[in-house]
XYZ file of N, CA, C and O in Angstrom:
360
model
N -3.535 -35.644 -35.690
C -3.651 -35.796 -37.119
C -2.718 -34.800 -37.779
O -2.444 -33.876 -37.014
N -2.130 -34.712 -39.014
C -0.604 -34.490 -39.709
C -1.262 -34.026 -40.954
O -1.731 -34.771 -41.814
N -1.257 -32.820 -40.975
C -1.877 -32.446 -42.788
C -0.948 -32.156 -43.652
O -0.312 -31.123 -43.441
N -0.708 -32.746 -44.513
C 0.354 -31.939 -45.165
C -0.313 -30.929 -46.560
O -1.264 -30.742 -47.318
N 1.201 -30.462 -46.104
C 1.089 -29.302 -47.258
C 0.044 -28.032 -46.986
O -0.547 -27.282 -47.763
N 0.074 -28.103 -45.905
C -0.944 -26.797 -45.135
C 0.104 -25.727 -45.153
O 1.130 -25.957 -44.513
N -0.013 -24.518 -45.833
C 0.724 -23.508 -45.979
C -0.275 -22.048 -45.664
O -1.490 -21.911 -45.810
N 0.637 -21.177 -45.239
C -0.035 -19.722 -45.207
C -1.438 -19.527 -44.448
O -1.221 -19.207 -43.279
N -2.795 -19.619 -44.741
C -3.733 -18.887 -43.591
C -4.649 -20.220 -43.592
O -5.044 -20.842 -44.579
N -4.922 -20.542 -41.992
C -5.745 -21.655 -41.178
C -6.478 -20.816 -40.260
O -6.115 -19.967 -39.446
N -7.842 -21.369 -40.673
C -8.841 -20.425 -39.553
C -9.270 -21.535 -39.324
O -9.500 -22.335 -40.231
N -9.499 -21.852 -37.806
C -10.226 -22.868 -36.699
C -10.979 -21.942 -36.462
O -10.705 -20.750 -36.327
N -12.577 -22.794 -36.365
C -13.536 -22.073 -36.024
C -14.486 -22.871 -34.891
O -14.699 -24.079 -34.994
N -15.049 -22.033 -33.770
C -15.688 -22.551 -32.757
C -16.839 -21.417 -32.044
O -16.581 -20.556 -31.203
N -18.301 -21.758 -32.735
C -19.177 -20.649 -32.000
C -19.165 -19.052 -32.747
O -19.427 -18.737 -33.908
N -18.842 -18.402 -31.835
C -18.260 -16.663 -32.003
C -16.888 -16.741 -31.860
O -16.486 -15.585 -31.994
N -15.850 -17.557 -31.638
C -14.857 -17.599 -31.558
C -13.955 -18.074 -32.590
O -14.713 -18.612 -33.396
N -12.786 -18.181 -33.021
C -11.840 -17.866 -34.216
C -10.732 -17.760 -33.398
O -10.528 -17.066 -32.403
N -9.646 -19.045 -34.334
C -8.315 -18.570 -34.171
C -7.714 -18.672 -35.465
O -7.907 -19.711 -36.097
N -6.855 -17.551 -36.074
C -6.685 -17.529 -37.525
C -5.012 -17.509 -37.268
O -4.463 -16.892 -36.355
N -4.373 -18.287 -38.235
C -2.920 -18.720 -38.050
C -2.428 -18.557 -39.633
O -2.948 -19.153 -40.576
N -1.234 -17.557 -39.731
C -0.670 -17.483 -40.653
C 0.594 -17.933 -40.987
O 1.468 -17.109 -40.719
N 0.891 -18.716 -41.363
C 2.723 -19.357 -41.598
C 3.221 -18.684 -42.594
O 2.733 -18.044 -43.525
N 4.406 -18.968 -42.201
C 5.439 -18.762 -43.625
C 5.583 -20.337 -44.606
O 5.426 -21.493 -44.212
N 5.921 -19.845 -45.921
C 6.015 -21.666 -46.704
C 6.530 -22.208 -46.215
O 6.101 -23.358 -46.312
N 7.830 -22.108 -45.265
C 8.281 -22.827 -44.727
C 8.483 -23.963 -44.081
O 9.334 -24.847 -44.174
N 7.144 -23.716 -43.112
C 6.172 -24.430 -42.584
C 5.481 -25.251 -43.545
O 4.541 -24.745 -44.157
N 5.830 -26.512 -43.777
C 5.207 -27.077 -44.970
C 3.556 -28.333 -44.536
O 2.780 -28.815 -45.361
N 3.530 -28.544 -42.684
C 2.946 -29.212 -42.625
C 2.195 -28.649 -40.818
O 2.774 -27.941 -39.994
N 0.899 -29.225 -40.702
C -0.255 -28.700 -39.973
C -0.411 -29.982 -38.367
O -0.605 -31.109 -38.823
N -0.388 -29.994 -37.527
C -0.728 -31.214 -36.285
C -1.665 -30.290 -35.770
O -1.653 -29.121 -35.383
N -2.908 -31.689 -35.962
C -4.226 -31.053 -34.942
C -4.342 -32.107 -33.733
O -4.750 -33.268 -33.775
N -3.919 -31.448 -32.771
C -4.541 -32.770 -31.435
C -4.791 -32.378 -29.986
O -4.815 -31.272 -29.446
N -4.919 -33.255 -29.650
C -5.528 -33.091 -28.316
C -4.994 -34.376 -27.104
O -4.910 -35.585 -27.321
N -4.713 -33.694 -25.911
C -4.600 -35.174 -25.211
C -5.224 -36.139 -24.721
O -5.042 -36.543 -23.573
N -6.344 -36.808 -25.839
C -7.480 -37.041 -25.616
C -7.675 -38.114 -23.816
O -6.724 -38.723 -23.326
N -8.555 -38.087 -23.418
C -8.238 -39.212 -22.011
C -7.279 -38.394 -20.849
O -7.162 -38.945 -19.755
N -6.896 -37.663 -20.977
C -6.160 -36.981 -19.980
C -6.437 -35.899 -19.134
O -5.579 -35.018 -19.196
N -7.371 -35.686 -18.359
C -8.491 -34.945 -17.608
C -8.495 -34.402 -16.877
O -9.414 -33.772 -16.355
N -6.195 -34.604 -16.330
C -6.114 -33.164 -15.528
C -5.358 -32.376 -16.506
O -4.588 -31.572 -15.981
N -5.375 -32.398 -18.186
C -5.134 -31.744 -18.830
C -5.982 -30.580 -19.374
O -5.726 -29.460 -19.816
N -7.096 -31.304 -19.160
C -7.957 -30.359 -19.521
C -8.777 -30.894 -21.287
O -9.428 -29.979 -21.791
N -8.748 -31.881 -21.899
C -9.029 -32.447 -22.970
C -9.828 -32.069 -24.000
O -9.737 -31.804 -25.199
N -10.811 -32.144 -22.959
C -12.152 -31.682 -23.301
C -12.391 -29.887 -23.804
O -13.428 -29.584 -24.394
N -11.508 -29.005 -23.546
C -11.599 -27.593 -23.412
C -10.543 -27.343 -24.690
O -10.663 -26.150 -24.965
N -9.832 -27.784 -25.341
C -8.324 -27.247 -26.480
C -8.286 -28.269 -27.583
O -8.748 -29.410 -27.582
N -8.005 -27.987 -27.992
C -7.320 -28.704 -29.542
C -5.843 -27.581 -29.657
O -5.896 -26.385 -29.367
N -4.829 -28.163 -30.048
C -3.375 -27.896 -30.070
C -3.251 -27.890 -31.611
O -3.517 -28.908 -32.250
N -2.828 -26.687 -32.243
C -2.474 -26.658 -33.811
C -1.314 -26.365 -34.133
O -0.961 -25.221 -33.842
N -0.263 -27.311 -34.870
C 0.846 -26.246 -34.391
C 1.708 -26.686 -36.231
O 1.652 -27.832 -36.677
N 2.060 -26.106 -36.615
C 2.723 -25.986 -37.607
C 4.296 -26.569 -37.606
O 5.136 -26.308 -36.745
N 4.483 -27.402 -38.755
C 5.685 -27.673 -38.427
C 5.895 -28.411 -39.908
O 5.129 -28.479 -40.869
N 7.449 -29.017 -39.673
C 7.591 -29.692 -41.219
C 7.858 -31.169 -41.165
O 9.000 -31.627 -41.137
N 6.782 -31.890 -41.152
C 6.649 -33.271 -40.844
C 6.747 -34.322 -41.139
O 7.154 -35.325 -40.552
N 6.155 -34.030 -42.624
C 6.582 -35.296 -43.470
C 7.985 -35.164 -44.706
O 8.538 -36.052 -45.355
N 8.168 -34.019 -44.672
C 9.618 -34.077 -44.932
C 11.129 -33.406 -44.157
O 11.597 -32.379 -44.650
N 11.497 -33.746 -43.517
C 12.211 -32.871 -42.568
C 13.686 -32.188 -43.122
O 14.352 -32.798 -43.958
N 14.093 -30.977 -42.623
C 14.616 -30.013 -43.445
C 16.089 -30.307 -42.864
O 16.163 -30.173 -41.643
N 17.165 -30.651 -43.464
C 18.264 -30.460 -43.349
C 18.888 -29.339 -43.215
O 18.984 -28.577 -44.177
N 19.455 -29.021 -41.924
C 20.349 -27.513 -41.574
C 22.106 -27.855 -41.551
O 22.814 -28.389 -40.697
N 22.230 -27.615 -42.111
C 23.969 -27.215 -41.970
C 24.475 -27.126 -41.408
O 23.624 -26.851 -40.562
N 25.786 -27.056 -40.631
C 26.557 -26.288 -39.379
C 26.693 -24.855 -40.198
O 26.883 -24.728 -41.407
N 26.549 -23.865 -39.256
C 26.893 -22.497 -39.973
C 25.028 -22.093 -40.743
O 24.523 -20.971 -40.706
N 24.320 -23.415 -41.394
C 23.189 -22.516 -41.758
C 21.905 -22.386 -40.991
O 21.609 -23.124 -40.052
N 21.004 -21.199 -41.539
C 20.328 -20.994 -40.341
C 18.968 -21.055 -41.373
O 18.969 -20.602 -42.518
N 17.836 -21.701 -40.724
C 16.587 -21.892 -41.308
C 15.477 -21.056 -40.379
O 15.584 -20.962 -39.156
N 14.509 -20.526 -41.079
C 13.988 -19.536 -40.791
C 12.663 -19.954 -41.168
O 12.445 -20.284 -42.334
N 11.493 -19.979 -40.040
C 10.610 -20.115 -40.470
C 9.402 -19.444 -39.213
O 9.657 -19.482 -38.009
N 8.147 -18.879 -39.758
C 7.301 -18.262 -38.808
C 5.827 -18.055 -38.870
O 5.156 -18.263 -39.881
N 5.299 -17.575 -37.572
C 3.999 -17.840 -37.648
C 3.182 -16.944 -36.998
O 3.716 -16.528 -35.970
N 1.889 -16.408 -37.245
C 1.044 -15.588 -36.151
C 0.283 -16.242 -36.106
O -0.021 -17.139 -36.892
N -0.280 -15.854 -34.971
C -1.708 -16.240 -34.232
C -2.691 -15.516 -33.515
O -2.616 -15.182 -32.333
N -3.743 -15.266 -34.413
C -4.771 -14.420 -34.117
C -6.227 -14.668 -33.266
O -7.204 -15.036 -33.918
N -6.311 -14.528 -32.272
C -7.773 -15.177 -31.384
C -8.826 -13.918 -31.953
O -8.383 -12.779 -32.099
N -10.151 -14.232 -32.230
C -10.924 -13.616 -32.401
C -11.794 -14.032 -31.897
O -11.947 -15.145 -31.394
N -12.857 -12.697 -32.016
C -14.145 -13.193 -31.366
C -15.138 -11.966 -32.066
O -14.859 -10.795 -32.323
N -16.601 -12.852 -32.291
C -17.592 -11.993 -33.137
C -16.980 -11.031 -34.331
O -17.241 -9.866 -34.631
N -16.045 -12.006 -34.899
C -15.254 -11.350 -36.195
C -14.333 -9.943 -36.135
O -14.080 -9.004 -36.890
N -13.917 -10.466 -34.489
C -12.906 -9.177 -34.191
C -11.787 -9.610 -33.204
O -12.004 -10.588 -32.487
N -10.574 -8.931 -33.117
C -9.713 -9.204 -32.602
C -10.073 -9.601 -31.074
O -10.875 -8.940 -30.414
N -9.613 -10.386 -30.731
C -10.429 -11.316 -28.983
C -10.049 -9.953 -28.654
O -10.913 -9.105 -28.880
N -8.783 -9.499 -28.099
C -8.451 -8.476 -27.205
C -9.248 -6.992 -27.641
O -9.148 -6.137 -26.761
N -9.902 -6.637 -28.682
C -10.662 -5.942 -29.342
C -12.583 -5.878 -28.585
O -13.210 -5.026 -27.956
N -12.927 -7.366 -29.139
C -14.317 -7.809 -28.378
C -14.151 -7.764 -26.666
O -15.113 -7.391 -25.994
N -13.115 -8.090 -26.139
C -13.106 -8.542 -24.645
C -13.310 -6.729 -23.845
O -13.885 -6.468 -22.788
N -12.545 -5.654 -24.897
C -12.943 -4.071 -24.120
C -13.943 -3.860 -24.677
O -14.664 -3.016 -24.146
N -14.225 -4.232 -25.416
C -16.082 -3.318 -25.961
C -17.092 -4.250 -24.578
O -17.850 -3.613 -23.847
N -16.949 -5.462 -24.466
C -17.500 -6.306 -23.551
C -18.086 -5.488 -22.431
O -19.247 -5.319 -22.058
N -16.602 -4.905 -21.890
C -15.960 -4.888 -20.565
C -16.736 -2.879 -20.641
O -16.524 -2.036 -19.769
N -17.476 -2.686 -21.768
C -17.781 -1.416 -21.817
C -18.823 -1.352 -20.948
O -19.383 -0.277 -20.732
């Protein structure tokens, strides 16, 4: 599925778990999917989010350069995953 006009902060939420994704405007559009039916993929376990510009696509130049970016934050119990996983591991 193709969202448009998804810009700047996307939090997917699952349980105690959180993945929070920040773009640049750039990024003007959102794909949520999965390979659904495909079971040595693993299907059942991910959803794939990935940012991109979809329904209008950006013309680059020879010589110009387009710039666009993104983080991705895993959390867990409203804290950085790699944060929760050493207190865990305490």
């Amino acid at each position: 599925r193709v969202y448009q006009d998804v810009a700047g902060k996307v939090t997917i939420e699952d349980g105690d778990k959180s993945v929070v994704l920040r773009c640049s405007e750039e990024w003007s559009d959102l794909a949520i999917w999965n390979p659904y039916g495909e079971e040595k993929m693993g299907y059942k376990g991910f959803v794939c989010v990935e940012h991109g510009v979809i329904a209008t696509p950006v013309t680059v130049q020879p010589d110009d350069i387009w710039v666009a970016t993104v983080s991705i934050t895993p959390t867990r119990n409203g804290l950085p995953a790699w944060t929760a996983a050493q207190q865990e591991s305490k």
